[in-house]
mmCIF file of C-alpha atoms in Angstrom:
data_model
loop_
_atom_site.group_PDB
_atom_site.id
_atom_site.type_symbol
_atom_site.label_atom_id
_atom_site.label_comp_id
_atom_site.label_asym_id
_atom_site.label_seq_id
_atom_site.Cartn_x
_atom_site.Cartn_y
_atom_site.Cartn_z
ATOM 1 C CA UNK A 15 91.984 111.478 100.333
ATOM 2 C CA UNK A 16 91.834 111.374 96.602
ATOM 3 C CA UNK A 17 88.317 112.465 96.106
ATOM 4 C CA UNK A 18 86.478 115.255 94.198
ATOM 5 C CA UNK A 19 83.146 116.747 94.097
ATOM 6 C CA UNK A 20 82.245 119.169 90.966
ATOM 7 C CA UNK A 21 79.203 121.094 90.383
ATOM 8 C CA UNK A 22 79.053 122.540 86.922
ATOM 9 C CA UNK A 23 75.979 124.573 85.710
ATOM 10 C CA UNK A 24 75.505 126.365 82.269
ATOM 11 C CA UNK A 25 72.350 127.331 80.293
ATOM 12 C CA UNK A 26 72.898 123.905 78.562
ATOM 13 C CA UNK A 27 73.559 121.673 81.376
ATOM 14 C CA UNK A 28 73.607 120.972 85.037
ATOM 15 C CA UNK A 29 76.210 118.378 86.318
ATOM 16 C CA UNK A 30 77.065 117.003 89.636
ATOM 17 C CA UNK A 31 80.128 114.469 90.121
ATOM 18 C CA UNK A 32 81.417 112.799 93.275
ATOM 19 C CA UNK A 33 84.667 110.732 92.418
ATOM 20 C CA UNK A 34 86.807 108.558 94.629
ATOM 21 C CA UNK A 35 89.907 107.464 92.836
ATOM 22 C CA UNK A 36 90.541 104.778 95.644
ATOM 23 C CA UNK A 37 87.262 102.975 95.322
ATOM 24 C CA UNK A 38 85.890 99.630 94.251
ATOM 25 C CA UNK A 39 84.206 100.199 91.072
ATOM 26 C CA UNK A 40 80.733 101.361 92.601
ATOM 27 C CA UNK A 41 78.662 103.720 90.453
ATOM 28 C CA UNK A 42 75.437 105.687 90.151
ATOM 29 C CA UNK A 43 75.185 107.487 86.805
ATOM 30 C CA UNK A 44 72.304 109.107 85.242
ATOM 31 C CA UNK A 45 72.964 111.534 82.110
ATOM 32 C CA UNK A 46 69.671 110.970 80.110
ATOM 33 C CA UNK A 47 71.710 109.200 77.494
ATOM 34 C CA UNK A 48 71.631 105.574 77.930
ATOM 35 C CA UNK A 49 74.679 104.698 75.898
ATOM 36 C CA UNK A 50 76.836 107.305 77.598
ATOM 37 C CA UNK A 51 75.743 106.019 81.106
ATOM 38 C CA UNK A 52 76.620 102.424 79.952
ATOM 39 C CA UNK A 53 80.180 103.616 78.803
ATOM 40 C CA UNK A 54 80.633 105.947 82.133
ATOM 41 C CA UNK A 55 79.722 102.649 84.159
ATOM 42 C CA UNK A 56 82.551 100.762 82.263
ATOM 43 C CA UNK A 57 85.038 103.604 83.475
ATOM 44 C CA UNK A 58 83.858 103.141 87.072
ATOM 45 C CA UNK A 59 83.963 99.328 87.063
ATOM 46 C CA UNK A 60 87.018 98.636 85.172
ATOM 47 C CA UNK A 61 89.078 101.669 86.770
ATOM 48 C CA UNK A 62 87.867 100.804 90.283
ATOM 49 C CA UNK A 63 86.687 104.287 90.746
ATOM 50 C CA UNK A 64 83.596 105.121 92.875
ATOM 51 C CA UNK A 65 81.612 107.493 90.803
ATOM 52 C CA UNK A 66 78.121 109.311 91.104
ATOM 53 C CA UNK A 67 77.394 111.315 88.109
ATOM 54 C CA UNK A 68 73.948 113.151 87.637
ATOM 55 C CA UNK A 69 73.679 115.255 84.469
ATOM 56 C CA UNK A 70 70.755 117.258 82.880
ATOM 57 C CA UNK A 71 71.262 118.668 79.575
ATOM 58 C CA UNK A 72 69.330 120.152 76.693
ATOM 59 C CA UNK A 73 68.661 116.911 74.909
ATOM 60 C CA UNK A 74 66.016 118.517 73.041
ATOM 61 C CA UNK A 75 68.668 120.254 71.118
ATOM 62 C CA UNK A 76 70.774 117.221 70.889
ATOM 63 C CA UNK A 77 73.251 115.075 72.655
ATOM 64 C CA UNK A 78 76.545 117.385 72.126
ATOM 65 C CA UNK A 79 76.347 119.746 75.323
ATOM 66 C CA UNK A 80 75.636 116.838 77.544
ATOM 67 C CA UNK A 81 78.397 114.719 76.491
ATOM 68 C CA UNK A 82 80.893 117.492 76.234
ATOM 69 C CA UNK A 83 80.176 118.981 79.475
ATOM 70 C CA UNK A 84 80.120 115.582 81.224
ATOM 71 C CA UNK A 85 83.463 114.875 79.828
ATOM 72 C CA UNK A 86 84.726 118.305 80.771
ATOM 73 C CA UNK A 87 83.334 117.806 84.541
ATOM 74 C CA UNK A 88 84.497 114.404 84.773
ATOM 75 C CA UNK A 89 88.175 115.537 83.550
ATOM 76 C CA UNK A 90 87.933 118.123 86.228
ATOM 77 C CA UNK A 91 86.952 115.795 88.874
ATOM 78 C CA UNK A 92 90.070 113.765 87.945
ATOM 79 C CA UNK A 93 92.422 116.837 88.181
ATOM 80 C CA UNK A 94 90.873 117.897 91.400
ATOM 81 C CA UNK A 95 91.167 114.360 92.919
ATOM 82 C CA UNK A 96 94.708 113.991 91.756
ATOM 83 C CA UNK A 97 95.729 117.433 93.501
ATOM 84 C CA UNK A 98 99.524 118.268 92.957
ATOM 85 C CA UNK A 99 100.079 114.675 91.421
ATOM 86 C CA UNK A 100 102.689 113.830 93.988
ATOM 87 C CA UNK A 101 103.690 110.277 94.087
ATOM 88 C CA UNK A 102 101.837 109.100 91.153
ATOM 89 C CA UNK A 103 102.819 106.399 88.715
ATOM 90 C CA UNK A 104 101.690 109.019 86.235
ATOM 91 C CA UNK A 105 101.609 107.136 82.939
ATOM 92 C CA UNK A 106 99.352 104.176 82.173
ATOM 93 C CA UNK A 107 98.221 102.154 79.146
ATOM 94 C CA UNK A 108 95.883 99.414 78.172
ATOM 95 C CA UNK A 109 94.951 97.231 75.171
ATOM 96 C CA UNK A 110 91.361 95.854 75.877
ATOM 97 C CA UNK A 111 89.368 93.385 73.552
ATOM 98 C CA UNK A 112 85.766 93.339 73.130
ATOM 99 C CA UNK A 113 85.049 90.424 70.643
ATOM 100 C CA UNK A 114 86.240 91.523 67.150
ATOM 101 C CA UNK A 115 86.996 95.099 68.745
ATOM 102 C CA UNK A 116 90.510 95.799 70.118
ATOM 103 C CA UNK A 117 91.091 99.252 71.930
ATOM 104 C CA UNK A 118 94.461 100.659 72.882
ATOM 105 C CA UNK A 119 94.876 103.753 75.397
ATOM 106 C CA UNK A 120 98.071 105.347 76.482
ATOM 107 C CA UNK A 121 98.071 108.393 78.612
ATOM 108 C CA UNK A 122 100.214 110.724 80.814
ATOM 109 C CA UNK A 123 98.934 112.677 83.741
ATOM 110 C CA UNK A 124 101.406 115.236 82.734
ATOM 111 C CA UNK A 125 99.373 118.522 83.290
ATOM 112 C CA UNK A 126 99.630 119.051 79.293
ATOM 113 C CA UNK A 127 96.279 118.401 77.629
ATOM 114 C CA UNK A 128 96.354 116.637 74.273
ATOM 115 C CA UNK A 129 94.262 114.006 72.617
ATOM 116 C CA UNK A 130 94.533 112.021 69.643
ATOM 117 C CA UNK A 131 91.651 109.435 68.970
ATOM 118 C CA UNK A 132 91.601 106.948 65.924
ATOM 119 C CA UNK A 133 88.717 105.041 65.124
ATOM 120 C CA UNK A 134 86.573 104.164 61.936
ATOM 121 C CA UNK A 135 82.877 104.311 62.714
ATOM 122 C CA UNK A 136 80.534 102.160 60.605
ATOM 123 C CA UNK A 137 77.241 103.641 61.706
ATOM 124 C CA UNK A 138 76.163 107.326 62.391
ATOM 125 C CA UNK A 139 74.804 106.980 65.812
ATOM 126 C CA UNK A 140 75.150 104.985 69.217
ATOM 127 C CA UNK A 141 71.750 104.929 70.713
ATOM 128 C CA UNK A 142 70.955 108.681 70.487
ATOM 129 C CA UNK A 143 74.645 109.845 70.644
ATOM 130 C CA UNK A 144 76.322 110.651 67.290
ATOM 131 C CA UNK A 145 79.515 108.459 66.879
ATOM 132 C CA UNK A 146 81.643 111.739 66.372
ATOM 133 C CA UNK A 147 80.974 112.667 69.923
ATOM 134 C CA UNK A 148 82.916 109.715 71.238
ATOM 135 C CA UNK A 149 86.316 110.999 70.116
ATOM 136 C CA UNK A 150 85.110 114.457 71.280
ATOM 137 C CA UNK A 151 84.577 113.168 74.768
ATOM 138 C CA UNK A 152 88.072 111.879 74.916
ATOM 139 C CA UNK A 153 89.276 115.247 73.833
ATOM 140 C CA UNK A 154 87.223 117.093 76.174
ATOM 141 C CA UNK A 155 88.298 114.793 79.172
ATOM 142 C CA UNK A 156 92.009 115.252 78.309
ATOM 143 C CA UNK A 157 91.707 119.210 78.320
ATOM 144 C CA UNK A 158 90.060 119.234 81.858
ATOM 145 C CA UNK A 159 92.066 116.273 83.329
ATOM 146 C CA UNK A 160 95.268 118.227 82.036
ATOM 147 C CA UNK A 161 96.477 114.838 80.648
ATOM 148 C CA UNK A 162 98.030 113.606 77.207
ATOM 149 C CA UNK A 163 95.720 110.766 75.819
ATOM 150 C CA UNK A 164 96.304 108.396 72.830
ATOM 151 C CA UNK A 165 93.564 106.167 71.935
ATOM 152 C CA UNK A 166 92.931 103.909 68.979
ATOM 153 C CA UNK A 167 90.507 101.205 68.319
ATOM 154 C CA UNK A 168 89.403 98.767 65.462
ATOM 155 C CA UNK A 169 86.634 96.658 64.790
ATOM 156 C CA UNK A 170 83.336 95.944 62.952
ATOM 157 C CA UNK A 171 80.558 96.840 65.770
ATOM 158 C CA UNK A 172 80.606 100.315 66.920
ATOM 159 C CA UNK A 173 79.205 99.562 70.151
ATOM 160 C CA UNK A 174 82.072 97.191 70.910
ATOM 161 C CA UNK A 175 84.651 99.675 69.658
ATOM 162 C CA UNK A 176 83.056 102.508 72.025
ATOM 163 C CA UNK A 177 82.874 100.362 74.885
ATOM 164 C CA UNK A 178 86.426 98.809 74.512
ATOM 165 C CA UNK A 179 87.680 102.441 74.335
ATOM 166 C CA UNK A 180 86.168 103.302 77.760
ATOM 167 C CA UNK A 181 87.114 100.149 79.099
ATOM 168 C CA UNK A 182 90.820 100.791 78.005
ATOM 169 C CA UNK A 183 90.642 104.356 79.297
ATOM 170 C CA UNK A 184 89.582 103.095 82.574
ATOM 171 C CA UNK A 185 92.498 100.522 82.819
ATOM 172 C CA UNK A 186 95.138 103.103 81.698
ATOM 173 C CA UNK A 187 93.685 105.826 84.274
ATOM 174 C CA UNK A 188 93.688 102.998 87.113
ATOM 175 C CA UNK A 189 97.359 102.561 86.371
ATOM 176 C CA UNK A 190 98.314 106.081 86.085
ATOM 177 C CA UNK A 191 96.546 107.209 89.319
ATOM 178 C CA UNK A 192 98.155 104.784 91.635
ATOM 179 C CA UNK A 193 100.554 105.862 94.118
ATOM 180 C CA UNK A 194 104.053 104.497 93.834
ATOM 181 C CA UNK A 195 105.519 104.246 97.331
ATOM 182 C CA UNK A 196 108.939 104.440 95.940
ATOM 183 C CA UNK A 197 108.186 108.048 94.922
ATOM 184 C CA UNK A 198 107.170 109.174 98.264
ATOM 185 C CA UNK A 199 105.747 112.644 98.089
ATOM 186 C CA UNK A 200 107.724 113.558 94.960
ATOM 187 C CA UNK A 201 106.039 114.878 91.854
ATOM 188 C CA UNK A 202 106.605 112.461 89.205
ATOM 189 C CA UNK A 203 108.876 114.798 86.811
ATOM 190 C CA UNK A 204 112.360 115.588 86.304
ATOM 191 C CA UNK A 205 111.598 119.332 86.237
ATOM 192 C CA UNK A 206 109.771 118.929 89.551
ATOM 193 C CA UNK A 207 106.370 120.201 88.580
ATOM 194 C CA UNK A 208 103.538 118.940 86.366
#
């Protein structure tokens, strides 16, 4: 069973996540941030992950704590659902267009957190989310998921750029989280551990 359930509570946020890596793309998401809900739904649908995510945060302050903590909790859910990472394909990549925008994501479920995100934004906000929180989401996710993640996007419409990034992340994760039957129960590393 490649599933996880995460409860995260701080003075700033309260988050519950249920994740099934071997799903069909069903989702129920409520973070209080409409654009974040929209992006996370893309992750579920295009990664074929079943995702239930409820978050309450101190949005009266701003969106930062909610976006960051959702990314951390979601990364933790992936890490938990992957277990020892035995038999995994481990690496994945995707190139995803959305109208004029083109996003690329390459990732490695290596156990080594690192993220590099390249984007040029044209507006300060997407809905109520500062655009600077989109790369921050990817970085926070990579830390908690224990993965190396490289992402870049180009385009003219920031909505399209962000959505294409999340779709590309979904497709890359869908590849990397697959079980390779040729590997059997082996950890996908020449050193024998991740």
